Coordinates of C-alpha atoms in Angstrom, one line a residue:
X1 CA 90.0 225.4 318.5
X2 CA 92.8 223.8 319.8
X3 CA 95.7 222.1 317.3
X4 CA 94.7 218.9 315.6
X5 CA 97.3 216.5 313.9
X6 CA 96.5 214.1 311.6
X7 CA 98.0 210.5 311.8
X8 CA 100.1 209.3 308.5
X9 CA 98.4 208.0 305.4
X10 CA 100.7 205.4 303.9
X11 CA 100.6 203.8 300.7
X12 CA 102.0 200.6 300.3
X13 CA 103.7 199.2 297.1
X14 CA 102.2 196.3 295.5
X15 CA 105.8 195.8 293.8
X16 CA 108.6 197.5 293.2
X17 CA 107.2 199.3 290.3
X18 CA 105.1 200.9 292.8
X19 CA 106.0 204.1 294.8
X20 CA 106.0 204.5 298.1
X21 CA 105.0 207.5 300.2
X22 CA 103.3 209.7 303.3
X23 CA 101.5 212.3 303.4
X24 CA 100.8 214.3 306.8
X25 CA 98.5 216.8 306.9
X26 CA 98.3 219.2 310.1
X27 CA 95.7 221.9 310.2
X28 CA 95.7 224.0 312.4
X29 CA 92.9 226.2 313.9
X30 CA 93.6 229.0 311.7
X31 CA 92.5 227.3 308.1
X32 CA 89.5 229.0 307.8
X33 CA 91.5 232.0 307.2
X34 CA 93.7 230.4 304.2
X35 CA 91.1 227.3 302.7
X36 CA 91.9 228.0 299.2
X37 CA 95.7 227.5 300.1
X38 CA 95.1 224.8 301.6
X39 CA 92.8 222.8 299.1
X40 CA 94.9 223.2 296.2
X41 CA 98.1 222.1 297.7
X42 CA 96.1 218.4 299.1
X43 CA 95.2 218.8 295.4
X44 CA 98.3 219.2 293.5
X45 CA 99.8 216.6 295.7
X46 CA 97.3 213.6 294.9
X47 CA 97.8 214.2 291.5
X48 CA 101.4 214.4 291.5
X49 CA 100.9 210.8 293.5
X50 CA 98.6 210.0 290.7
X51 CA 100.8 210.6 287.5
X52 CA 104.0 209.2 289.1
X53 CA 101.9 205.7 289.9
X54 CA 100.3 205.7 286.3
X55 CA 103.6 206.4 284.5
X56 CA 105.0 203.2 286.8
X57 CA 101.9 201.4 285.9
X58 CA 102.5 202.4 282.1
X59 CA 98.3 203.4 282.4
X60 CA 96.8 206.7 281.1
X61 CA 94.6 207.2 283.4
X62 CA 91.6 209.6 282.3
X63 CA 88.0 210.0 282.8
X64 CA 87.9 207.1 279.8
X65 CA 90.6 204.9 281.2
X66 CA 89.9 201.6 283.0
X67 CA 90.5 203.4 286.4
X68 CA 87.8 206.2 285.8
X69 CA 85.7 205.3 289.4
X70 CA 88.7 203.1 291.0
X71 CA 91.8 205.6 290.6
X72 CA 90.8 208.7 289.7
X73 CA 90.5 211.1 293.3
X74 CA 89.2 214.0 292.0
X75 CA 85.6 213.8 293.4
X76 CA 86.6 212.4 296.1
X77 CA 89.5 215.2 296.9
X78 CA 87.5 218.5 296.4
X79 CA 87.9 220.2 300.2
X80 CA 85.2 222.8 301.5
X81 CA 84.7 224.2 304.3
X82 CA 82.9 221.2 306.0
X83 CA 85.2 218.4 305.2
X84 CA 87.1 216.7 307.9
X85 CA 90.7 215.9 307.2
X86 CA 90.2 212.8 309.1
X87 CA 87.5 211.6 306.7
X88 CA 89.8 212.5 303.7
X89 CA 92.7 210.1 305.4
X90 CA 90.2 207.3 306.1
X91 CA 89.3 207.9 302.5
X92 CA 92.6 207.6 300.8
X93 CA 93.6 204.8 303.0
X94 CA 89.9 203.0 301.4
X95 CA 91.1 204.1 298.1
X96 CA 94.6 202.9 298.5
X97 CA 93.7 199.5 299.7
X98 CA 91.1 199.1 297.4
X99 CA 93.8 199.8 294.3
X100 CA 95.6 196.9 296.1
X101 CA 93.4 194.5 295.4
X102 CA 92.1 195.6 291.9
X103 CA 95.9 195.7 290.8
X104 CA 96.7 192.6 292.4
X105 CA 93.4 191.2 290.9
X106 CA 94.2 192.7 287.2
X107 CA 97.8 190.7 287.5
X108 CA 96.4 187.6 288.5
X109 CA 93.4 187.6 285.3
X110 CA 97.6 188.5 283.2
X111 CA 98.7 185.5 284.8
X112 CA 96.0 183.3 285.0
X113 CA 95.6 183.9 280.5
X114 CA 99.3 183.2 280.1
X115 CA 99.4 180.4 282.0
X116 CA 96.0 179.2 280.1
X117 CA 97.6 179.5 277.1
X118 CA 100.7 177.4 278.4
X119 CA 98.8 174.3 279.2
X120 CA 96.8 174.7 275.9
X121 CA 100.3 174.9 274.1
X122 CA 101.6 172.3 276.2
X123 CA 98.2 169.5 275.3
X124 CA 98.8 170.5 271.6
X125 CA 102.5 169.4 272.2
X126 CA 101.9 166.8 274.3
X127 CA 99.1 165.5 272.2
X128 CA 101.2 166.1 268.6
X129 CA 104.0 163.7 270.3
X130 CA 101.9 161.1 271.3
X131 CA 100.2 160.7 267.3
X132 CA 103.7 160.8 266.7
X133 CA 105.1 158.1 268.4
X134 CA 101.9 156.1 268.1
X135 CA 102.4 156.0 263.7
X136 CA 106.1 155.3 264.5
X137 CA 106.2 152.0 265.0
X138 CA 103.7 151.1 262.1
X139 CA 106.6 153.4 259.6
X140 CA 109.8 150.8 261.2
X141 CA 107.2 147.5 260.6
X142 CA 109.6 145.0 259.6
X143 CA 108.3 142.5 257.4
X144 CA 108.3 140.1 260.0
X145 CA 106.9 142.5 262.3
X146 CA 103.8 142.7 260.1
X147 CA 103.6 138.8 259.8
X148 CA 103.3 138.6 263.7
X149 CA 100.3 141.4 263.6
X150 CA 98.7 139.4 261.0
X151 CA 98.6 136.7 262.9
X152 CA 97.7 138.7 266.5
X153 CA 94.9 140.3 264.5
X154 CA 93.3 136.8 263.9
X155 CA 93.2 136.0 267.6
X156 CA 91.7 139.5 267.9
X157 CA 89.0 138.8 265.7
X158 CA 88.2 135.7 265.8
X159 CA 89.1 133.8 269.4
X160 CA 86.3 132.3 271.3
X161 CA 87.3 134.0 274.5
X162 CA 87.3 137.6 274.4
X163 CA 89.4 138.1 277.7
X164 CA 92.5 136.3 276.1
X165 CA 92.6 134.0 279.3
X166 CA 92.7 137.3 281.6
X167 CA 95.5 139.1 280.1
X168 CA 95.2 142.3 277.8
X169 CA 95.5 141.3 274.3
X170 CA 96.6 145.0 273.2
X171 CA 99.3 145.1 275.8
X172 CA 100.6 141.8 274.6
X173 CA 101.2 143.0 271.5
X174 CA 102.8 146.2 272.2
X175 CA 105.2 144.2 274.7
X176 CA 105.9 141.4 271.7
X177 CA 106.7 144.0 269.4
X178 CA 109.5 146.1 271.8
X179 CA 110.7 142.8 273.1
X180 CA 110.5 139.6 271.5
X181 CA 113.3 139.1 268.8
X182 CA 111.6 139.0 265.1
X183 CA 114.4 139.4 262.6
X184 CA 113.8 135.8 260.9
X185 CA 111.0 133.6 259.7
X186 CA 111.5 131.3 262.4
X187 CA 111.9 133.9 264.9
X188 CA 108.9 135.3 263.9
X189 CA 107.2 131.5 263.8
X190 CA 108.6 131.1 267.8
X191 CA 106.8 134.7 268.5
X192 CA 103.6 133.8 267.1
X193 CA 103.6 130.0 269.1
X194 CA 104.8 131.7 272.3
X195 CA 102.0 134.2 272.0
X196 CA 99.3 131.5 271.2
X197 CA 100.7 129.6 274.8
X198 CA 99.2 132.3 276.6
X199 CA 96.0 131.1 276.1
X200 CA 96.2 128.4 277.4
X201 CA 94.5 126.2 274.9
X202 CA 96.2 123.4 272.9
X203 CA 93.7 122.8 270.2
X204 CA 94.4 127.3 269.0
X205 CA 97.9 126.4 267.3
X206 CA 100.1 127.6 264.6
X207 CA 100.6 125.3 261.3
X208 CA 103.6 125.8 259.3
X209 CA 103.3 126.4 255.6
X210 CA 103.4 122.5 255.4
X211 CA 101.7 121.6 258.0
X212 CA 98.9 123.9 256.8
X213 CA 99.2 122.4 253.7
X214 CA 98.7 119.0 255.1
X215 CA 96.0 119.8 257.0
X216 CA 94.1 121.2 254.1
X217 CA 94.4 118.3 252.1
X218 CA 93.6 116.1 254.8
X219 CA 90.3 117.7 254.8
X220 CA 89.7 117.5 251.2
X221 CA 89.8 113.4 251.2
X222 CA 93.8 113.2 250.7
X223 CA 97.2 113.6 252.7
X224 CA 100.8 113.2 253.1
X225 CA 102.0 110.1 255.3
X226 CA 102.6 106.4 255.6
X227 CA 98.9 105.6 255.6
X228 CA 97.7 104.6 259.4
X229 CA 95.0 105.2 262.0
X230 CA 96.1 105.3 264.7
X231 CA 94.2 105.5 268.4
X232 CA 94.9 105.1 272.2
X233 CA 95.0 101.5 273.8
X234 CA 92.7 99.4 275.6
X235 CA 93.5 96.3 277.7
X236 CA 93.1 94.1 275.0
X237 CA 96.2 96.0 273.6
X238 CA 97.9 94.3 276.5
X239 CA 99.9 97.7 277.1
X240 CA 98.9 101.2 278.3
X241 CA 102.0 102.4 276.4
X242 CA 102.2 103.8 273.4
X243 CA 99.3 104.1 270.2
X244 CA 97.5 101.4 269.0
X245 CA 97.2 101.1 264.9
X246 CA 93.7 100.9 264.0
X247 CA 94.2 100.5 260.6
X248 CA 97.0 100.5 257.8
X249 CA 95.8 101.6 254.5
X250 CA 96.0 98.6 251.8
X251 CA 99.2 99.2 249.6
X252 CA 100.2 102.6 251.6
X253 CA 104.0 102.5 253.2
X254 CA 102.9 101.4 256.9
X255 CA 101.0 98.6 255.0
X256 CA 103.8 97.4 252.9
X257 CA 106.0 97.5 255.7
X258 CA 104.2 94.9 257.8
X259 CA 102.6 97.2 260.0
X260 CA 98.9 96.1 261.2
X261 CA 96.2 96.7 262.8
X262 CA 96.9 96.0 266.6
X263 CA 100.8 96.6 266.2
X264 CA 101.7 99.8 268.9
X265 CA 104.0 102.4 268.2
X266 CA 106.7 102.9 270.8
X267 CA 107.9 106.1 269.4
X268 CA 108.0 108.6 265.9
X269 CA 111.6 109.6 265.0
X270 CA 113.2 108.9 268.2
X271 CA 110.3 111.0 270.5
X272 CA 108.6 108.1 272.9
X273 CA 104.8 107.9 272.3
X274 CA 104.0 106.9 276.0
X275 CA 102.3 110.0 277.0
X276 CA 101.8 111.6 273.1
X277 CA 98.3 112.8 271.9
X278 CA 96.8 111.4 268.7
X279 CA 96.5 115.0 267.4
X280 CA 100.3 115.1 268.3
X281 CA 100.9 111.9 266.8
X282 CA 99.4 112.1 263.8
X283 CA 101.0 115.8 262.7
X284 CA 104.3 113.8 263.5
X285 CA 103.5 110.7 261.1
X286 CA 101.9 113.6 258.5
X287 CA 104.8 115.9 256.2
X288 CA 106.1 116.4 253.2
X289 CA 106.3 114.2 250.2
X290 CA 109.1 112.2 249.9
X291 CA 110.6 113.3 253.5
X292 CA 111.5 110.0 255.5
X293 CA 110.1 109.2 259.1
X294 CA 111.2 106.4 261.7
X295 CA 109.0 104.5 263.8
X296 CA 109.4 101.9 266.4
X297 CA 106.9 99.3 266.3
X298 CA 105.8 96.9 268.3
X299 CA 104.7 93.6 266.9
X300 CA 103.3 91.0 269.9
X301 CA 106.7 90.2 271.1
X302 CA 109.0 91.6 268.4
X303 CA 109.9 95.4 268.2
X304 CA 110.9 96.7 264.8
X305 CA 112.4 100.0 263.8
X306 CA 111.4 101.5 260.4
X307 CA 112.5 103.6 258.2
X308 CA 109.1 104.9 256.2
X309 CA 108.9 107.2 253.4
X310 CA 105.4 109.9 253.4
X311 CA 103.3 109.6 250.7
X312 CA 100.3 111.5 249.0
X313 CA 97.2 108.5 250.2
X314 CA 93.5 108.7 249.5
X315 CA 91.4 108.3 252.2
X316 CA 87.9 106.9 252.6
X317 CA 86.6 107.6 255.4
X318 CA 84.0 104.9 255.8
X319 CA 84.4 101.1 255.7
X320 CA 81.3 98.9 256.5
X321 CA 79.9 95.3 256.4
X322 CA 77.1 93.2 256.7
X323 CA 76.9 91.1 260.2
X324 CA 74.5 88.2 260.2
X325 CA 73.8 87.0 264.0
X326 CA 72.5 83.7 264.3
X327 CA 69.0 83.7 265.5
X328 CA 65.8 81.1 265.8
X329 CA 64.1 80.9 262.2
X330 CA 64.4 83.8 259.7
X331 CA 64.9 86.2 262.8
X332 CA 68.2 86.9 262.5
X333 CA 69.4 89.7 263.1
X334 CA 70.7 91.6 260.0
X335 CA 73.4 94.4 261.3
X336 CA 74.9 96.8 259.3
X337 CA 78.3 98.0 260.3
X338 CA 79.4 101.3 259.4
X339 CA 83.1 102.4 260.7
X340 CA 83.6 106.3 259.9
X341 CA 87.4 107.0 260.9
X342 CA 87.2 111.0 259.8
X343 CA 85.1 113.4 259.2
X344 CA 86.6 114.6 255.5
X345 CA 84.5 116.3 252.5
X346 CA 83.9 112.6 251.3
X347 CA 82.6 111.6 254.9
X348 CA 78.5 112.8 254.6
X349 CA 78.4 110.9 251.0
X350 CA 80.0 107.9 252.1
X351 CA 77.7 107.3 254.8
X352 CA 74.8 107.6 252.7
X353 CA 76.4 105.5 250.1
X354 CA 76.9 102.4 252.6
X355 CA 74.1 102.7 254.2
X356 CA 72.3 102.0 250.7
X357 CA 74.5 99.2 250.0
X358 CA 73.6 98.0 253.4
X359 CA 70.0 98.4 252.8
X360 CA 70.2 96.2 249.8
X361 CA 71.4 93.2 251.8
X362 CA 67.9 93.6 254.0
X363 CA 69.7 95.0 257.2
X364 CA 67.4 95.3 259.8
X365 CA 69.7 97.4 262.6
X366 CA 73.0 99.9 262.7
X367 CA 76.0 100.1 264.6
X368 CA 78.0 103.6 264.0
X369 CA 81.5 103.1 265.1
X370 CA 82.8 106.6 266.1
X371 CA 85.8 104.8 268.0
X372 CA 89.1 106.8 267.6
X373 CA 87.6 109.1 265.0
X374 CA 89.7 112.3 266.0
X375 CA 86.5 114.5 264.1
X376 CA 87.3 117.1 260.8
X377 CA 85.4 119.0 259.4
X378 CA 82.2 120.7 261.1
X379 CA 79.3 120.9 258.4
X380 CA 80.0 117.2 257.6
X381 CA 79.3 116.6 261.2
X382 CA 75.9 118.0 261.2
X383 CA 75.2 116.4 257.7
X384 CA 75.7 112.7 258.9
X385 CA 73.7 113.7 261.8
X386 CA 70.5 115.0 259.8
X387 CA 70.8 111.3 257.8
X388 CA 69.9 109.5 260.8
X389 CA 67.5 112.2 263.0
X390 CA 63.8 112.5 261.5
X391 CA 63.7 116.0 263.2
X392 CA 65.6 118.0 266.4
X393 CA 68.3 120.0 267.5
X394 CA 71.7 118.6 266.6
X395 CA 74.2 120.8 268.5
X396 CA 74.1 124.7 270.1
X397 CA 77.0 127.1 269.3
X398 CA 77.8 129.5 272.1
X399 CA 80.3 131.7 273.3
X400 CA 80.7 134.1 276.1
X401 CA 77.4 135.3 275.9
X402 CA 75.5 132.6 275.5
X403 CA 74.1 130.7 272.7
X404 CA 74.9 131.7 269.4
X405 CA 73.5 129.9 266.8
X406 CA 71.4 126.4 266.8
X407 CA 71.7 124.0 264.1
X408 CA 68.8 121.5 263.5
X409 CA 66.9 119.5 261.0
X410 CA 63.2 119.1 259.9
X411 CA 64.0 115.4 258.5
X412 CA 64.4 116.2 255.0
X413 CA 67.5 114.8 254.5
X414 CA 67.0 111.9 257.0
X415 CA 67.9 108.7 255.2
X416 CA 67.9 106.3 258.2
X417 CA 65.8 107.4 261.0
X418 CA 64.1 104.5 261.7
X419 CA 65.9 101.4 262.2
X420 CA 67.5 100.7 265.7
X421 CA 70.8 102.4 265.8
X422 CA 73.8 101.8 268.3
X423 CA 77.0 104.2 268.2
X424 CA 80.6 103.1 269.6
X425 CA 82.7 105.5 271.0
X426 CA 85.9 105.9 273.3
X427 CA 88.2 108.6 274.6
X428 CA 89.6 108.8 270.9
X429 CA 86.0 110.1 269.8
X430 CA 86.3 113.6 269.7
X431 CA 85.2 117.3 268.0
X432 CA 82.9 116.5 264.9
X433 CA 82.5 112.8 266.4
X434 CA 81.2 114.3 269.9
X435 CA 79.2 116.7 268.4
X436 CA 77.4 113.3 265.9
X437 CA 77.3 111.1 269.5
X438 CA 75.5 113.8 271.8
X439 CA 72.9 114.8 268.6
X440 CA 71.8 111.0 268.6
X441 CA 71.7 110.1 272.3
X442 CA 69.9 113.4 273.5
X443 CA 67.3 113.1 270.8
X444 CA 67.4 109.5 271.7
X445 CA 68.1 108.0 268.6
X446 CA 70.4 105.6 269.7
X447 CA 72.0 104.2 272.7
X448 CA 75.8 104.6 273.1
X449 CA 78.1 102.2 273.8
X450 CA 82.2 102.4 275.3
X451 CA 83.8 104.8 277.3
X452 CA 83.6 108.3 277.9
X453 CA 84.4 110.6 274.7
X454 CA 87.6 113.1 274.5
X455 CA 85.7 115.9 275.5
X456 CA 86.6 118.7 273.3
X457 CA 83.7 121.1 273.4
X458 CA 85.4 123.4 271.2
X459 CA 85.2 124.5 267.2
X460 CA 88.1 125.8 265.4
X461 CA 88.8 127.3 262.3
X462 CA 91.9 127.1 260.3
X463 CA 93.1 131.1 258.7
X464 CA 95.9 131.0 256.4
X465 CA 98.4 133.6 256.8
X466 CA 100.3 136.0 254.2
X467 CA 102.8 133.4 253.6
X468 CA 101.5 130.3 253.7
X469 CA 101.3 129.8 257.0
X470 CA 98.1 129.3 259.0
X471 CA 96.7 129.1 262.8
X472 CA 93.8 127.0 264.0
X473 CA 91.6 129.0 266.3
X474 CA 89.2 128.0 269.0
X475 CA 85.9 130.2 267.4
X476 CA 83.1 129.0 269.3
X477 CA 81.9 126.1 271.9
X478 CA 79.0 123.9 271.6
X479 CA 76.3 122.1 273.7
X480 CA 75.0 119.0 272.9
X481 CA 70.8 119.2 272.1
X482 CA 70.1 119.0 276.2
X483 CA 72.4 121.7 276.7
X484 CA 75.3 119.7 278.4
X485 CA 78.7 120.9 277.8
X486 CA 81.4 118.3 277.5
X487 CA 84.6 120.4 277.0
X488 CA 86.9 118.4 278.9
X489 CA 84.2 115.7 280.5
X490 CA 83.1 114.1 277.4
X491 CA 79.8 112.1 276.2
X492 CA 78.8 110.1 278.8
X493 CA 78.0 106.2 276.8
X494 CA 74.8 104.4 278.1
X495 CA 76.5 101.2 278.6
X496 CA 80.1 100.1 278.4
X497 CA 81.6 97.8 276.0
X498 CA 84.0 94.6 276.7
X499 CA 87.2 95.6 277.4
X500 CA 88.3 92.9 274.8
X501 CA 86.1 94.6 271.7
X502 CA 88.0 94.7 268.6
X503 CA 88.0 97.6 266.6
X504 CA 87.8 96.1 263.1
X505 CA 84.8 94.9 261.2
X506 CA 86.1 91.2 261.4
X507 CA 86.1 91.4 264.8
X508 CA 82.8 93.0 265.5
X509 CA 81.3 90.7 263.5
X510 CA 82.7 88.0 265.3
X511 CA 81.9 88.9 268.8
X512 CA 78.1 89.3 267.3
X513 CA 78.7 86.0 266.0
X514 CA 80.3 83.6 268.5
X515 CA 78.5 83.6 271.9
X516 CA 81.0 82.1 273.9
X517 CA 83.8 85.0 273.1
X518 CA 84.7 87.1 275.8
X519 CA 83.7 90.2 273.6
X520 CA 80.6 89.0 272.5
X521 CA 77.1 91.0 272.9
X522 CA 73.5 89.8 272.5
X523 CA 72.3 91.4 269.9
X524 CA 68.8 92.2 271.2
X525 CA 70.8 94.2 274.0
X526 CA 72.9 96.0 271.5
X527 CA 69.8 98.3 270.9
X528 CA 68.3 98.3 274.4
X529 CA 68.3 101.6 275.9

């Protein structure tokens, strides 16, 4: 048999810790003479290969080791007589390739578990230093701080609109507390009022500790001020500038100054009222005890400027009278005016009181005047509207999803349901008195006369803060009984009144009275719908 050579076997290091080496094997035609030679040279040489690449590989490799069928040659090495050198190379270059990839593949599953446990250390870390920082800011809460996250925590709860006009409440406050300056009260006071702007509504305010105060007491039949009520004018007024006093409370400090009703006040400590809100006007004219305001006043021709000092005044919130109107025989109409300025915790029983004494003078017909009644309290509301509805829904409370609650009445406390009933309203109607107009004209209980109401469709409620101070909050929104809202449109009158109708009970009574006035009505079309 003619010489064969075999080609090179190489075996190619995986890394540096890996050796490197060939192995030629040339047989000639004479190994059948010396196969014994032969075979245990090719064997001691693939174990020498093997104990130098398991010391490198620091692995004992045995019949029990992890590379008994993958490493180990031994079966695969043991020559005879019929075994082909060139199978043997194509064998060990399987072998070798194949301890490539199960080396390079045991490296990766190292790798793979170290860098597992890296990211698992690193969330743990990550995660650790987040809870960290997230309770730091609650450990350096500066009194202050804590004070503006009282009052953030109201809106949270409690705001009508649960998209904060669009913006993300949480953010806000995370962005107040890093940048807005809160090391005083009335830093903390301007954080709170610029936080309120952004939503946009101007009847969700903040109330000083005084101003709270005020408003609480206002509520309960009694507050601090010079004793007027005050309204927006007409063209009787002879001016669109300014407010129009609708009354001066008897012995208050507006009355004993001269002021009366149909005087106009040009201004409240310097600050024009040309374009001022009642609500704005009548916080101004409200204060302390004892503190001083000055207003300018307009008498017909004459303009005054006073110097008033507030005081603590009683209100009643109803005044009425009996109007006769002449009439063929003993026909007469027998009216009974009833003027309800606020909507206090007196307000319900006062109603019901005058309308008794007005039933005792054989009155025959009503006439609710809601006119520049800026509303109060809620539950009074509902309670002067269950004395003159014999059954129905007064008002719907909604908010973002719908209706909420419905308040109605079944006419057991219905005191004058009967009798023909005519309500007077204007754009100073608003709130509570918006809420008492819509109840009566939907269920069609009486007719409406005047000009379109305010149009505040909205119910607040006042939360007094840690230290006195308190916020007014828009809670809900309401439909009138057929479902119409009127938050910034108002309730629509059936008919409109004179433009020279007075807004005192003299007056009314003589408009009823004298048929030649400009302001006078027919009292048969008072009540016609």
């Amino acid at each position: 048999m003619e010489l064969l050579t075999a080609s090179s076997a190489t075996f190619s290091p995986l890394s540096s810790n890996f050796p490197s080496f060939t192995f030629k094997a040339t047989i000639s035609k004479s190994w059948k003479s010396h196969p014994g030679i032969v075979e245990a040279r090719l064997q001691g040489f693939l174990l020498r290969t093997r104990t130098t690449i398991s010391k490198r590989l620091g692995i004992c490799c045995n019949s029990v080791g992890p590379f008994k069928e993958e490493f180990l040659f031994q079966h695969f090495c043991q020559l005879n007589k019929g075994f082909s050198s060139q199978c043997g190379l194509i064998s060990i270059r399987y072998r070798s390739s194949l301890l490539k990839v199960r080396s390079c593949s045991d490296r990766i599953r190292q790798c793979v578990s170290v860098l597992f446990v890296q990211l698992v250390f690193t969330a743990m870390l990550v995660t650790s230093t987040t809870i960290a920082l997230s309770e730091t800011p609650s450990l350096a809460l500066s009194e202050e701080n804590r004070l503006f996250l009282e009052a953030w925590r109201t809106i949270d709860r409690a705001y009508v609109d649960k998209t904060f006009n669009g913006q993300s409440w949480f953010r806000y406050r995370e962005n107040a507390l890093r940048n807005e300056p809160m090391n005083t009260r009335e830093e903390t006071y301007m954080a709170i009022r610029k936080m309120l702007a952004t939503l946009d509504d101007p009847f969700t305010r903040f109330l000083e500790p005084e101003k709270f105060n005020s408003l609480r007491s206002g509520t309960q039949g009694a507050l601090t001020g010079v004793g007027l009520s005050i309204g927006y004018p007409t063209a009787s007024d002879g001016s669109s500038a300014g407010l129009v006093v609708i009354s001066s409370m008897p012995g208050g400090p507006a009355n004993r100054a001269g002021i009366l009703s149909g005087d106009v006040i040009l201004a409240i400590d310097d600050t024009s009222t040309e374009s001022m809100g009642i609500y704005d006007a009548a916080e101004r004219l409200q204060g302390p005890e004892g503190s001083p305001v000055e207003l300018t006043v307009r008498s017909g021709a004459e303009i005054r400027h006073l110097a008033l000092t507030r005081e603590k005044v009683s209100l009643n919130p109803v005044k009425s009278r009996l109007c006769v109107v002449p009439g063929p025989g003993k026909s007469s109409p027998r009216i009974g005016y009833i003027k309800l300025t606020s909507f206090n915790q007196n307000a319900s029983g006062a109603v019901r009181e005058a309308i008794d004494t007005l039933r005792s003078n054989s009155v025959n017909a009503f006439v609710l005047d809601l006119r520049d009644n800026s509303g109060g309290l809620f539950p009074e509301g509902i309670e002067i509207a269950k004395i003159w509805l014999d059954k129905g829904v007064i008002v719907y409370i909604c908010d973002s999803r719908g209706v909420r609650d419905i308040y109605d009445t079944d006419g057991t406390d219905a005191l004058a349901a009967s009798e023909p009933l005519a309500v007077l309203v204007n754009k100073g109607t608003a709130s509570a008195s918006e809420i008492l107009a819509g109840a009566l004209k939907d269920n069609k209980r009486a007719v409406l006369f005047g000009e379109p109401t305010y149009g505040k469709g909205k119910i607040q409620s006042v939360f007094q803060l840690s230290d006195g101070s308190g916020l007014a909050v828009t809670v809900a929104r309401y439909e009138t009984p057929a479902h119409t809202d009127i938050d910034k449109v108002g309730v629509i009158p059936d008919h409109p009144l004179p433009k020279t109708f007075p807004k005192d009970e003299d007056g009314f009574c003589g408009c009823l009275q004298d048929s030649a006035s400009t302001c006078n009505i027919n009292g048969g079309q008072l009540f016609a719908r």
